Short mmCIF file of C-alpha atoms in Angstrom, two decimals:
data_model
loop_
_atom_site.label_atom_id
_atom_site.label_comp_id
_atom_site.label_asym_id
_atom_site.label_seq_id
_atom_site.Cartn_x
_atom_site.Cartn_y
_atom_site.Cartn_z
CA UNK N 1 161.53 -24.72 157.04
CA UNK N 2 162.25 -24.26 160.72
CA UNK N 3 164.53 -21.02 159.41
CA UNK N 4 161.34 -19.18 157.24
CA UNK N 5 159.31 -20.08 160.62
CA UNK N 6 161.21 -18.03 162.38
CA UNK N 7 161.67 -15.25 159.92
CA UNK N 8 157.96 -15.26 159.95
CA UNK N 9 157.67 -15.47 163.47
CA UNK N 10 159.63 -12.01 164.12
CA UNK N 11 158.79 -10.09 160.99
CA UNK N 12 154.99 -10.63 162.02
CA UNK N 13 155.55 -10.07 165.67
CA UNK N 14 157.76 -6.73 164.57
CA UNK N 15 154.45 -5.33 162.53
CA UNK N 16 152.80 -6.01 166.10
CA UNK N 17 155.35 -4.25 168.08
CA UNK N 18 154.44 -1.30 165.38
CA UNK N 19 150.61 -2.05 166.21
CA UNK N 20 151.29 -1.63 170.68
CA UNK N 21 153.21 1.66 170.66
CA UNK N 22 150.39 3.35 168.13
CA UNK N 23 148.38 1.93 171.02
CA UNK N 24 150.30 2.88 173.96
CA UNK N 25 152.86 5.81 172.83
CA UNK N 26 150.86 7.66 170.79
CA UNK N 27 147.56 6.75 172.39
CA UNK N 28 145.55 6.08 169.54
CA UNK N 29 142.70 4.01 169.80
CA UNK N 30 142.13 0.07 168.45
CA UNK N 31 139.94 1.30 165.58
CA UNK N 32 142.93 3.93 164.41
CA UNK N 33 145.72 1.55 165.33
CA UNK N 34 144.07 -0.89 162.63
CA UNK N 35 143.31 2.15 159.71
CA UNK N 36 146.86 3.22 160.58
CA UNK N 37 148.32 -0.31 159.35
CA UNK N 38 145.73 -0.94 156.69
CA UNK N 39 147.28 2.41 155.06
CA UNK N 40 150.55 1.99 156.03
CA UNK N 41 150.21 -1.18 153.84
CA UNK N 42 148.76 0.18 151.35
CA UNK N 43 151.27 2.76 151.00
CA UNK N 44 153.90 0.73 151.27
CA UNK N 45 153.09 -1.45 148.56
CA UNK N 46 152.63 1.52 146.39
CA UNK N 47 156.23 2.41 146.59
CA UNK N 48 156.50 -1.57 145.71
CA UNK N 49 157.93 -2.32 148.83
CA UNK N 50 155.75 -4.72 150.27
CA UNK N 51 155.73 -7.57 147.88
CA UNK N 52 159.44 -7.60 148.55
CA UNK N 53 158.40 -8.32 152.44
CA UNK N 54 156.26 -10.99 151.57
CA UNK N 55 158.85 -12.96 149.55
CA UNK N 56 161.26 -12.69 152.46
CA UNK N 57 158.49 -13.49 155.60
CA UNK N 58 155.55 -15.06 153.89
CA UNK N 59 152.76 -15.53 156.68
CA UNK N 60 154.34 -13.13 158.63
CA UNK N 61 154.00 -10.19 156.76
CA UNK N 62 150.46 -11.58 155.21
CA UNK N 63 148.77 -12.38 158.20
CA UNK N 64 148.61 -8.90 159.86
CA UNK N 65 146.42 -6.59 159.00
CA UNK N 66 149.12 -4.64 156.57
CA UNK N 67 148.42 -7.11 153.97
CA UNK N 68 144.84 -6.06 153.75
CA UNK N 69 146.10 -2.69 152.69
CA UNK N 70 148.69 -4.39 150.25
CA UNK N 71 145.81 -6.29 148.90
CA UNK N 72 143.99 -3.30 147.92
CA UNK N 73 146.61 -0.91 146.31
CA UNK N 74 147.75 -4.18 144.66
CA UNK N 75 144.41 -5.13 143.02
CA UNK N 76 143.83 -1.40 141.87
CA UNK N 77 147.26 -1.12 140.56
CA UNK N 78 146.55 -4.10 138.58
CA UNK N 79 143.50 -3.21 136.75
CA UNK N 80 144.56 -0.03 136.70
CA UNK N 81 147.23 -1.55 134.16
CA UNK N 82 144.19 -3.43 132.72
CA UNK N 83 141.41 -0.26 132.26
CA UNK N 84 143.23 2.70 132.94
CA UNK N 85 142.00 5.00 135.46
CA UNK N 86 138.45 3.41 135.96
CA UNK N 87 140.64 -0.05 136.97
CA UNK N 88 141.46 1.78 139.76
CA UNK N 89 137.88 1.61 140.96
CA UNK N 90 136.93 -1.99 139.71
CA UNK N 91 140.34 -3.88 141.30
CA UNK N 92 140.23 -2.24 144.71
CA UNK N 93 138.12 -5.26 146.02
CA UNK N 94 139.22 -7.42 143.35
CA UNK N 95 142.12 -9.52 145.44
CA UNK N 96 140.25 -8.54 148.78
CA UNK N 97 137.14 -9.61 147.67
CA UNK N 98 137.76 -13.37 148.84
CA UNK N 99 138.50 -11.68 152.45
CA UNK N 100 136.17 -9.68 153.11
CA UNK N 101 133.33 -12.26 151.56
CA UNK N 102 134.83 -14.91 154.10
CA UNK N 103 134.44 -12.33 157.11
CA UNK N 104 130.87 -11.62 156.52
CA UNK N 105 130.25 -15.46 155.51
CA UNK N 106 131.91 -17.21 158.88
CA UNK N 107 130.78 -13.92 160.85
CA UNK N 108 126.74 -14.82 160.15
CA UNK N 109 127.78 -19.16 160.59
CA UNK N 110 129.33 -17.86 164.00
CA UNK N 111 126.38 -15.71 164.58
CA UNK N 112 123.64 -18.54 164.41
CA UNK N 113 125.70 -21.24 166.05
CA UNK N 114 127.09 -19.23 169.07
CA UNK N 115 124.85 -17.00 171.90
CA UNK N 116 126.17 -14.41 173.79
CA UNK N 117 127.18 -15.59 176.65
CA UNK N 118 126.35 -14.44 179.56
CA UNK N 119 129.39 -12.78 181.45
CA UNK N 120 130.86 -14.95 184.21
CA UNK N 121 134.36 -14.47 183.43
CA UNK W 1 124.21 26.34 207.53
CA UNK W 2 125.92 25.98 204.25
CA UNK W 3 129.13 27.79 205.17
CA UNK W 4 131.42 29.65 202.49
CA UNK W 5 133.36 26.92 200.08
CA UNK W 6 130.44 24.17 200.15
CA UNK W 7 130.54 22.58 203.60
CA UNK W 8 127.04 21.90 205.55
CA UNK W 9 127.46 21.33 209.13
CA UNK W 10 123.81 19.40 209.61
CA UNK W 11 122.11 20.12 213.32
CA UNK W 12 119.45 17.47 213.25
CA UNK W 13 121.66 14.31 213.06
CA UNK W 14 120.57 12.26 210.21
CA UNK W 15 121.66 8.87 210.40
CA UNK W 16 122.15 5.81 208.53
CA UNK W 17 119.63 3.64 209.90
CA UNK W 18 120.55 0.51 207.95
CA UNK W 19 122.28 -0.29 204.88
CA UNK W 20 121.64 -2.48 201.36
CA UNK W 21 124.65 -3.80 198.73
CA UNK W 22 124.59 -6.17 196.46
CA UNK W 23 127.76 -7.39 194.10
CA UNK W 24 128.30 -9.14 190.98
CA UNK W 25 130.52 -12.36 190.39
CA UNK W 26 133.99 -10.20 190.02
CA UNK W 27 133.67 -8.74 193.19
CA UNK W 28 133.45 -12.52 195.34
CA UNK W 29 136.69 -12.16 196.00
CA UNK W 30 137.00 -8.52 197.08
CA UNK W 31 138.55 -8.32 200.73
CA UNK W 32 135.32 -6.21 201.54
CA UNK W 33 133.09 -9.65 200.05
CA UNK W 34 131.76 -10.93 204.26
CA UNK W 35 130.54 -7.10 204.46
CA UNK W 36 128.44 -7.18 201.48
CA UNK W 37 124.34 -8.60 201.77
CA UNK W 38 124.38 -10.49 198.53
CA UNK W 39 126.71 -11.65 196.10
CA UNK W 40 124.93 -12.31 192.50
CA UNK W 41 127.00 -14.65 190.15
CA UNK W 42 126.08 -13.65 186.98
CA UNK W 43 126.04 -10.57 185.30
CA UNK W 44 123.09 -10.26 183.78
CA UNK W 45 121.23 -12.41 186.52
CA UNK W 46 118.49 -13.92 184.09
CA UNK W 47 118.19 -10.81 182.79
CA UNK W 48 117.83 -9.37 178.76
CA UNK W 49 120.63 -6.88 178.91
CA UNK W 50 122.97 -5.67 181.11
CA UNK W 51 121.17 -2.34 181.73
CA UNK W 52 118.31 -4.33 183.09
CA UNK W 53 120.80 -6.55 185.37
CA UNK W 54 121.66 -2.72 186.70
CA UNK W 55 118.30 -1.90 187.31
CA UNK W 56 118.09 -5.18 189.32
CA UNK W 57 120.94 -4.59 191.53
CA UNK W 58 119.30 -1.22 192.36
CA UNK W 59 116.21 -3.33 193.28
CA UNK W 60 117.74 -5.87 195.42
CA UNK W 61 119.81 -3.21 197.39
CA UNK W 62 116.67 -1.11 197.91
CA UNK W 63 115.01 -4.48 199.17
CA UNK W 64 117.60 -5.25 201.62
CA UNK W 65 118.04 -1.60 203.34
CA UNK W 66 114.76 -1.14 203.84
CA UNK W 67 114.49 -4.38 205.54
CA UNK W 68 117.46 -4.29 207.14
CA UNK W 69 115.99 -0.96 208.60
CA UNK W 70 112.42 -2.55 209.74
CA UNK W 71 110.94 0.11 207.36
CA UNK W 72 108.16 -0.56 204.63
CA UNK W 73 108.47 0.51 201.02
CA UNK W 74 105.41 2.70 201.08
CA UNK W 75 106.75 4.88 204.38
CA UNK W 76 109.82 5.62 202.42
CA UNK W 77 109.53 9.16 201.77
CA UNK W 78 112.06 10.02 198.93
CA UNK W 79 114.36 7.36 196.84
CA UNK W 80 117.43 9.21 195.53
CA UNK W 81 119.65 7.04 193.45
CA UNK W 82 122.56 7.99 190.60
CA UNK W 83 123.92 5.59 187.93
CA UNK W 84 126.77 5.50 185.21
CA UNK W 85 124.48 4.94 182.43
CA UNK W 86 123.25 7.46 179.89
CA UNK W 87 119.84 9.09 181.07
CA UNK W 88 119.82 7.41 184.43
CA UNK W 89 118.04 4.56 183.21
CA UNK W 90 118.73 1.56 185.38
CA UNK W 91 117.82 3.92 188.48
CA UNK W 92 114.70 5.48 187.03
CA UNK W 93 113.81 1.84 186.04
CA UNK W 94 114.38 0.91 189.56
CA UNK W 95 112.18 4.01 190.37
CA UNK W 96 109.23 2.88 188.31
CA UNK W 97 109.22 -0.51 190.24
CA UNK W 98 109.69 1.35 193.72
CA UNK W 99 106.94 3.76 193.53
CA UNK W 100 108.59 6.24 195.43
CA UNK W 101 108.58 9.90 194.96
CA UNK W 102 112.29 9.84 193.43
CA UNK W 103 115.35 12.22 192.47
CA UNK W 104 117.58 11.09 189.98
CA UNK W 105 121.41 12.37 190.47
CA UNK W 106 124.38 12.53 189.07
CA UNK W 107 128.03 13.41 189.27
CA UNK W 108 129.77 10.41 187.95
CA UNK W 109 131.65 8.21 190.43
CA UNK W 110 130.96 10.97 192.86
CA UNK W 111 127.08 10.22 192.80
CA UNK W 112 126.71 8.12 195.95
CA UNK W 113 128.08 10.80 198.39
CA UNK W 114 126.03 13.51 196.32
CA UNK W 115 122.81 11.13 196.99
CA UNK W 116 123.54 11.40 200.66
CA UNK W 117 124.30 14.76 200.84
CA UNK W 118 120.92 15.50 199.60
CA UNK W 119 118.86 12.92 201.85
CA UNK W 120 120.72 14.12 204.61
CA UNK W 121 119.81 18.15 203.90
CA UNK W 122 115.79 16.18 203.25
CA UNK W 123 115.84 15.59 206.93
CA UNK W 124 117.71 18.63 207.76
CA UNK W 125 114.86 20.43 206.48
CA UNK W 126 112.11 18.65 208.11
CA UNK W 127 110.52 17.99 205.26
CA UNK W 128 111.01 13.98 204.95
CA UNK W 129 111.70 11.36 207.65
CA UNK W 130 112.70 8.70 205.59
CA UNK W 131 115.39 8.44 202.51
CA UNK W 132 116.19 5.99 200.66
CA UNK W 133 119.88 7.56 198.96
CA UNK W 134 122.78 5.61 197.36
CA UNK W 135 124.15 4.52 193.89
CA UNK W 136 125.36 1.82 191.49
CA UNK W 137 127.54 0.78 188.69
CA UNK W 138 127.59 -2.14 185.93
CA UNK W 139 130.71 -2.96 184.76
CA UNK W 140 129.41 -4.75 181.53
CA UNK W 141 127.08 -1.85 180.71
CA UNK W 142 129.58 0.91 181.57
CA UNK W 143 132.72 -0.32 179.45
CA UNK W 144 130.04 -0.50 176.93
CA UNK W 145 128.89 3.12 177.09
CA UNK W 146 132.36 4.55 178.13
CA UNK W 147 134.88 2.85 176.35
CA UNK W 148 134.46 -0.65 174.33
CA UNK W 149 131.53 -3.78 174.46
CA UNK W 150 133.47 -6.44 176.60
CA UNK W 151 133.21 -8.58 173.78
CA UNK W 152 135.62 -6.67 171.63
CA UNK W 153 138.50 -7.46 173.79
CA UNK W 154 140.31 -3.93 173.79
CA UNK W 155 143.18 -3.75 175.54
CA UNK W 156 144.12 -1.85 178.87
CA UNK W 157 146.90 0.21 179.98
CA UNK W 158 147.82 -0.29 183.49
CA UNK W 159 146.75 2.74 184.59
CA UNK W 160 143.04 1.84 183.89
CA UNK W 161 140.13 0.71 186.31
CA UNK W 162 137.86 -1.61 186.79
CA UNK W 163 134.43 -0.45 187.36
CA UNK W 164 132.60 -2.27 190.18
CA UNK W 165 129.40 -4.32 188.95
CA UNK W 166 127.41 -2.90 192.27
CA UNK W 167 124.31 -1.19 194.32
CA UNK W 168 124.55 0.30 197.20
CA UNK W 169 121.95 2.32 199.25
CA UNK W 170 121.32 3.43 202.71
CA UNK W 171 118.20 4.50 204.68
CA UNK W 172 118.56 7.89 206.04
CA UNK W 173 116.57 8.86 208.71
CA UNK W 174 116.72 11.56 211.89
CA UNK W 175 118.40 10.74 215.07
CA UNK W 176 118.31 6.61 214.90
CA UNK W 177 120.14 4.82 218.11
CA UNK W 178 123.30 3.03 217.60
CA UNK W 179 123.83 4.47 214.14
CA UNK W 180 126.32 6.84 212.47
CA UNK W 181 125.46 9.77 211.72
CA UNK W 182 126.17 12.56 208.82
CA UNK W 183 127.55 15.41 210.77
CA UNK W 184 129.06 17.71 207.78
CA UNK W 185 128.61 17.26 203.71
CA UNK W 186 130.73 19.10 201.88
CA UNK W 187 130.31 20.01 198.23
CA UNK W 188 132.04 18.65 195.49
CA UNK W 189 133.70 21.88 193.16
CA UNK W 190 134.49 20.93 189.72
CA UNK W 191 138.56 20.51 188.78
CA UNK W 192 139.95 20.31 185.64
CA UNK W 193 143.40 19.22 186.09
CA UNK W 194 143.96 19.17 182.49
CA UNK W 195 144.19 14.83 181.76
CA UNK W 196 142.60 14.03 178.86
CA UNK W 197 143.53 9.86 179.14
CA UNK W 198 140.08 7.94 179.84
CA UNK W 199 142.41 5.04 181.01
CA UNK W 200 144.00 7.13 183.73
CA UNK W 201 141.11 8.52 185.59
CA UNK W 202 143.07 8.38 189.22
CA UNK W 203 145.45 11.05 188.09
CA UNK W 204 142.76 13.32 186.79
CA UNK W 205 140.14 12.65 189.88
CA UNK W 206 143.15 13.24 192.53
CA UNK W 207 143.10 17.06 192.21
CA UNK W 208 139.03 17.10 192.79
CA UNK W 209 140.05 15.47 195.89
CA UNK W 210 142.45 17.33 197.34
CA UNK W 211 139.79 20.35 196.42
CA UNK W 212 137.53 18.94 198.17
CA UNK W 213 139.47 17.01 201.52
CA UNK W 214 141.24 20.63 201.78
CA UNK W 215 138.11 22.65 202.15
CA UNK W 216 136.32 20.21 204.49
CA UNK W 217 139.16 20.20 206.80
CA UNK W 218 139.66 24.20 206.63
CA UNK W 219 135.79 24.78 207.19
CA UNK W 220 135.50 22.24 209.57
CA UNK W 221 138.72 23.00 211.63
CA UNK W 222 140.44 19.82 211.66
CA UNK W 223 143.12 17.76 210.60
CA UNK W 224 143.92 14.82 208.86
CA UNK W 225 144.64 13.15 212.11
CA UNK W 226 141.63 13.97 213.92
CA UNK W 227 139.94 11.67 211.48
CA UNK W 228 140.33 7.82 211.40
CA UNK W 229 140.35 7.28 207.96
CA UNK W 230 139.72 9.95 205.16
CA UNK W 231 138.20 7.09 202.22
CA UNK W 232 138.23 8.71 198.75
CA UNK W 233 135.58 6.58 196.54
CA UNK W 234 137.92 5.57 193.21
CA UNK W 235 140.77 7.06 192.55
CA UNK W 236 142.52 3.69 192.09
CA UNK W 237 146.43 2.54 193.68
CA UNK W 238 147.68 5.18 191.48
CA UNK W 239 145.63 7.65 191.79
CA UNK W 240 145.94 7.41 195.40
CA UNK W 241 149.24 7.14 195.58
CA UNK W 242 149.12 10.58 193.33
CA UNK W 243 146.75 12.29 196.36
CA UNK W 244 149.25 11.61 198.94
CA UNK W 245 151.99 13.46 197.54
CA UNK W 246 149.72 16.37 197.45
CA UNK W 247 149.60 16.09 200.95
CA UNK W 248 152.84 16.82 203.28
CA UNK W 249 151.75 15.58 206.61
CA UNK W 250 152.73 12.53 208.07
CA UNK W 251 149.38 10.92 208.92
CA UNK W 252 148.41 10.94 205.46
CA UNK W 253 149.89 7.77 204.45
CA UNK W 254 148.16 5.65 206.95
CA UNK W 255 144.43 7.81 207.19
CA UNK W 256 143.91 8.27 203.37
CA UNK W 257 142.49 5.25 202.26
CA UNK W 258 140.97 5.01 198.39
CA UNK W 259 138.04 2.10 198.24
CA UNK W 260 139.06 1.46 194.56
CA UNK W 261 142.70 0.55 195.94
CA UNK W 262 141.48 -1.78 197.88
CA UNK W 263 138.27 -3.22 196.39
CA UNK W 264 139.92 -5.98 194.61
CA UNK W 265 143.35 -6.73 196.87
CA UNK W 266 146.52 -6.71 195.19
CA UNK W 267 145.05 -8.91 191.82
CA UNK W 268 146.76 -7.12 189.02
CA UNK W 269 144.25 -8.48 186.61
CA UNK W 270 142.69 -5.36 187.60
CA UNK W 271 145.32 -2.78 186.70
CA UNK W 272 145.03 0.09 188.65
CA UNK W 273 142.10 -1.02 190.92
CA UNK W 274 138.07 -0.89 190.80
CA UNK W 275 136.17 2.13 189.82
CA UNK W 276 132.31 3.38 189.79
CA UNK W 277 129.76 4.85 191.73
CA UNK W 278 129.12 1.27 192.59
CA UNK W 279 132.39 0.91 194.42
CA UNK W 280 132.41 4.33 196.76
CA UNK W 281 129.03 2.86 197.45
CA UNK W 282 129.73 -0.74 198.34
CA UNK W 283 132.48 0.01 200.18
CA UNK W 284 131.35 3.31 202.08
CA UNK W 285 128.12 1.48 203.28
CA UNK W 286 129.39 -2.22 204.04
CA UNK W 287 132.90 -2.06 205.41
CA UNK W 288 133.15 1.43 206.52
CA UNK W 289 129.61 1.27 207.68
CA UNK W 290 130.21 -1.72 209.79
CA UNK W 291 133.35 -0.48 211.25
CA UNK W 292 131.18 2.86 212.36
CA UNK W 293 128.54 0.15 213.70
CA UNK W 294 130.98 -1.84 215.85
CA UNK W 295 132.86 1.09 217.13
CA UNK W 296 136.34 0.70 215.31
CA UNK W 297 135.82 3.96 213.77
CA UNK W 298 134.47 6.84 215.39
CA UNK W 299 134.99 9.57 212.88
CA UNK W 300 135.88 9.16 208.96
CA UNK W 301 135.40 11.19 205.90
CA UNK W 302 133.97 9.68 203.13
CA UNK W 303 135.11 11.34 199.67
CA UNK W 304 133.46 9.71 196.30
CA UNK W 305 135.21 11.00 193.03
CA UNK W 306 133.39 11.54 189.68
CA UNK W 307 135.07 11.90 186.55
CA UNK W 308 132.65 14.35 184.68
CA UNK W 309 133.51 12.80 181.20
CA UNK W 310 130.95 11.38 178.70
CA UNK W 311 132.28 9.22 174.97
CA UNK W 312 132.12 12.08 173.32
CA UNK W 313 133.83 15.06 175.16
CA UNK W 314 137.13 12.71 175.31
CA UNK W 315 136.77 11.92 171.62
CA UNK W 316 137.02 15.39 170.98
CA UNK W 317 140.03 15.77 172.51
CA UNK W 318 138.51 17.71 175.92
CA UNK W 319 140.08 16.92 178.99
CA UNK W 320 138.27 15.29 181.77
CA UNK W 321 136.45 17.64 184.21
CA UNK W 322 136.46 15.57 187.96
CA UNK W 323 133.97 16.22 191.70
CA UNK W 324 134.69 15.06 194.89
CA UNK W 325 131.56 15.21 196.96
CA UNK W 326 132.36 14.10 200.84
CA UNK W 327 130.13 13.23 204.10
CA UNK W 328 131.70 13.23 207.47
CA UNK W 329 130.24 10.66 209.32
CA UNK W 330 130.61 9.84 213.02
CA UNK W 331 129.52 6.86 215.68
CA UNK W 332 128.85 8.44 219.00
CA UNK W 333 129.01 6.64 222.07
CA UNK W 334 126.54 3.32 222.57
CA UNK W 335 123.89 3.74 225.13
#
């Protein structure tokens, strides 16, 4: 256990590192940092390669935002297989559907419990 | 006289009768905090948005120069005020409260010295005896506008600022007794200096600067030494530290001072230092105003910095134009 912890630990912290020099070595902002790993995930698991990450660093290579991208080539892929080209279209949101549902859900629960708070610091 | 390359030597001896600033909760712990008249400890002090909390700063510092200066509201001829928001708002709010005939400026950063430049020609001309001429900034509101809402939680390079949440403003009038006066203003050129890095305004605001501390000196016939400290308004530790090299004499590294250097101490939670037109303001009329007042200083050049960028010129990849708009002010002897 303690050994797949780790593994997790430093594959997920590596996908990070990625993550801080799109930030600060190529400048890019937060918003293209995060469409730069959503497609690099995506691409990646076109080529197959990502499921292969998963297997070896579980949480750590489904927790960051790369796995969103997975997700989405995955689920069109799938259907794809399914329905031919129009699959494509239907499985995009098909494994990402539970995601993004759960964003919107706990982001309007959040929104009615929490104010704004004012900004003391 | 506005001599060749922008200075204006002015005759009449405006003055800075008294002075107004007013802080938010960040800026407590500044080493400038005993100079400043109020400290407010929330940002949006009961207000509904941070633009409005602006608006009230500008308020409160009107409030306290004018009283400050035994002057009433109504004998105020002209209120001249710049902000960092889009349209001016907060100060035109502040202007629809006030009730005073009122010019809205702006050159970034740069806008407090521009404000006083302008007052200062006012009483030049004869036309006004009374200005009421500063500026403010709103760090919630501004990171908003120029870069990301607070609550987002973007990150920052080391090299960025921190703008000031604060209002200053002065009341200008002719030949006051026992107060400094504006002898020279000299006008801010733009300079490009071809940085393009919102998060590193210091290094592209240093060349305005220089521009602009060169061609005072030059037109004015003096040297760094003659003054006791040349204050540029936010150019930030690095940024500063960038302006010096420019400059080969000696007395450089002791006169040239940078208010956004030294606005918030050596706390690193603040990167590179403060920023705004609220911080050349603060500073310039608490602490440097005070030290003009109680005869520590008898002759300092004041030099506010403006980066003239907006969201979208850096998004399309332009680089970021930058002012420098300085006042010479001097305390002559008590009588």
């Amino acid at each position: 256990m303690i050994s797949s912890l780790i593994v997790a630990f430093v594959v997920g912290g590596l996908i990070c590192v990625v993550g801080q020099i799109l930030m600060d070595g190529l400048k890019l902002t937060p918003a293209h940092t995060m469409s730069t790993l959503v497609v690099s995930g995506s691409i990646l698991d076109g080529f197959g390669l990502y499921e292969p990450l998963i297997a070896f660093a579980g949480a750590g290579a489904t927790v960051p935002i790369t796995s969103f991208g997975n997700s989405l080539t995955h689920g069109a892929l799938a259907e794809a297989e399914k329905h031919g080209l129009i699959g494509v279209l239907t499985g995009m949101f098909e494994v990402t559907s539970s995601g993004i549902s759960a964003a919107i859900l706990f982001g309007i629960i959040a929104a009615f419990i929490f104010q704004k708070r004012n900004t003391t610091y | 006289m506005v001599k060749a390359n922008g200075t204006i030597q002015f005759t009449e001896k405006p003055s800075i009768a008294s002075t107004g600033v007013t802080v938010g909760p960040m800026e407590k712990d500044s080493p400038f905090a005993s100079a400043f008249d109020e400290i407010l400890l929330l940002e949006k002090e009961k207000n509904e948005s941070y633009e409005e909390a602006n608006t009230r700063f500008i308020e409160k510092a009107c409030a306290i120069t004018v009283k400050k200066g035994h002057e009433k509201m109504e004998n105020i001829d002209v209120f001249i005020g710049g902000d960092l928001i889009n349209q001016l708002s907060p100060t035109n709010f502040a202007a629809r409260k006030l009730k005073i005939p009122y010019l809205g400026v702006f050159s970034a950063c740069a806008s407090s010295v521009e404000s006083l430049i302008i007052g200062s020609l006012l009483l030049e001309s004869g036309k006004a005896s009374s200005i009421l001429a500063g500026a403010s900034s709103h760090h919630p509101a501004v990171e908003r506008q120029f870069r990301y809402p607070l609550e987002y939680g973007a990150q920052k390079p080391k090299t960025a600022q921190w703008t000031v949440t604060a209002a200053g403003f002065a009341l200008l009038q002719k030949q006051v007794k026992n107060a400094p006066i504006i002898t020279h203003g000299t006008i801010g050129r733009v300079v490009d200096g071809k940085q393009a890095n919102p998060l590193h305004m210091g290094a592209a605001m240093a060349p305005a600067a220089r521009d602009t501390i060169e061609r005072h000196l030059t037109n004015t016939n003096s040297k760094v030494s003659d003054f006791d400290v040349i204050m540029t308004g936010d150019l930030g530790k690095i940024g500063l530290n960038i302006l010096k090299d420019m400059f080969t004499d000696e007395d450089c590294h002791v006169i040239l001072q940078d208010a956004g250097a030294q606005f918030y101490g050596e706390d690193t939670f603040f990167n590179a230092g403060a920023s705004g037109a609220g911080c050349s303001a603060a500073v310039f009329l608490s602490h440097i105003y005070n030290q003009l007042q109680n005869g520590t200083f008898k002759r300092v050049l004041l030099v506010a910095t403006g980066a003239l960028l907006s969201p979208l010129t850096f998004q399309q990849g332009e680089t970021i134009p930058c002012i420098a708009h300085a006042i010479e002010c001097r305390m002559e002897k008590r009588n």
